Short mmCIF file of C-alpha atoms in Angstrom, two decimals:
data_model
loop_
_atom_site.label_atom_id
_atom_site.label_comp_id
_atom_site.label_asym_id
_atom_site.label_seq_id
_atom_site.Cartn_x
_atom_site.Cartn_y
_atom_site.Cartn_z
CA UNK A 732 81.37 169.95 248.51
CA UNK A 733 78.77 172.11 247.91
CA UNK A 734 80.36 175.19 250.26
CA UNK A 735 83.97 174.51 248.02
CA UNK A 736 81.85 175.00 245.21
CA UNK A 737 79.87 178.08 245.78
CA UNK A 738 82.94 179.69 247.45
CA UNK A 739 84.32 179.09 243.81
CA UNK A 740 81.97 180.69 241.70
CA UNK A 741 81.70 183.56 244.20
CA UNK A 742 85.24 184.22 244.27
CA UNK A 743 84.96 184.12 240.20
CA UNK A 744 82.49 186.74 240.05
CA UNK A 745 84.63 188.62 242.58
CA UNK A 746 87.79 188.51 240.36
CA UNK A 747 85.28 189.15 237.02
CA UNK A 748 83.61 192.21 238.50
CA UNK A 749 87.36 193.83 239.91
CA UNK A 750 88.48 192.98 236.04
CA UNK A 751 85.28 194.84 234.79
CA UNK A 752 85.76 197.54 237.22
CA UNK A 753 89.49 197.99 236.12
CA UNK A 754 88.85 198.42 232.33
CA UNK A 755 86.19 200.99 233.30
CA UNK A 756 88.55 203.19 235.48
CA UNK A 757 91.64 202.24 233.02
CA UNK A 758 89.87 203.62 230.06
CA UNK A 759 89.67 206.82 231.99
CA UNK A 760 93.03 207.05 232.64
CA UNK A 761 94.90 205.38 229.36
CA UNK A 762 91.80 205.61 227.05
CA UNK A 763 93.91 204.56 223.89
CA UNK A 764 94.73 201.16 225.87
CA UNK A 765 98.46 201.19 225.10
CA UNK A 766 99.38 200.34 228.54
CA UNK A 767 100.28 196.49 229.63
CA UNK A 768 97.67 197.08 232.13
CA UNK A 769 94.73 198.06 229.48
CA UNK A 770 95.51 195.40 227.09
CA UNK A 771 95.24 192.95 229.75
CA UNK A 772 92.08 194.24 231.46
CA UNK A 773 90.42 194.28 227.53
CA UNK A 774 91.82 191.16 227.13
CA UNK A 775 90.00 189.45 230.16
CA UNK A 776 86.96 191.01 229.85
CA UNK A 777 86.03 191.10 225.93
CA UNK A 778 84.47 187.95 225.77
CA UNK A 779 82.18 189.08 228.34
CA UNK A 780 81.37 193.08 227.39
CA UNK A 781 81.38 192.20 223.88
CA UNK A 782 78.10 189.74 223.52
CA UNK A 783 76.59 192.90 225.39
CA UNK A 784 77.88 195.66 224.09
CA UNK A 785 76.34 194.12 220.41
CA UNK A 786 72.63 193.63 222.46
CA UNK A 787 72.48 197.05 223.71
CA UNK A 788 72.28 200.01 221.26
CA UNK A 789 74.52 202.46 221.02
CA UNK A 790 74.35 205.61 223.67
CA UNK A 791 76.19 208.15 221.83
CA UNK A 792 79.74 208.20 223.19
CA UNK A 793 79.10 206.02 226.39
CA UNK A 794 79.18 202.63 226.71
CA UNK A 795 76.52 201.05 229.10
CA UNK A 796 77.48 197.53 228.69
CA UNK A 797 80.14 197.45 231.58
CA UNK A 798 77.89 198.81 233.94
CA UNK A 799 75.08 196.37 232.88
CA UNK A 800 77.80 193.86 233.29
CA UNK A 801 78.94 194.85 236.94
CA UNK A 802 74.98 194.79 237.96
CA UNK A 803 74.73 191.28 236.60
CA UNK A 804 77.79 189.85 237.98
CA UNK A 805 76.78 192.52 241.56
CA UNK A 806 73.46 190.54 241.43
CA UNK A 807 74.86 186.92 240.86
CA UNK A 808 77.00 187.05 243.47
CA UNK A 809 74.11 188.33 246.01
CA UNK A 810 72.29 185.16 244.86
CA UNK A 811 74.95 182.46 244.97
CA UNK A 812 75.63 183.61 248.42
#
């Protein structure tokens, strides 16, 4: 049980970090989010940048918290495994 478990979480953190990933290269590429693609990838992930975003002080014009995010969920994953 415990295997199907951790296999779970770590295949959560998978899909959460891809969906991080995506917004970051998506706002590259459609910045104004007006794509079906961007509205879904800000979709998924607001509930998790935004808690951050409003911890970490602004940067000027770049946003830190996805990275911080990707690290975190990077460094989760390292541990559940």
């Amino acid at each position: 049980m415990g295997t199907f478990v951790t296999t779970f979480l770590g295949a959560i953190l998978v899909i959460l970090w891809l969906l991080v990933l995506g917004r970051i290269l998506m706002s590259w590429f459609d910045p104004t989010g007006r794509s079906q693609l961007s509205a879904f990838l800000i979709r998924a992930t607001e509930p998790i940048l935004a808690p951050v975003r409003r911890a970490l002080p602004p940067t000027g014009m770049f946003d830190f918290s996805s990275f911080l995010v990707l690290i975190v969920l990077g460094v989760l994953w390292r541990v559940l495994l």
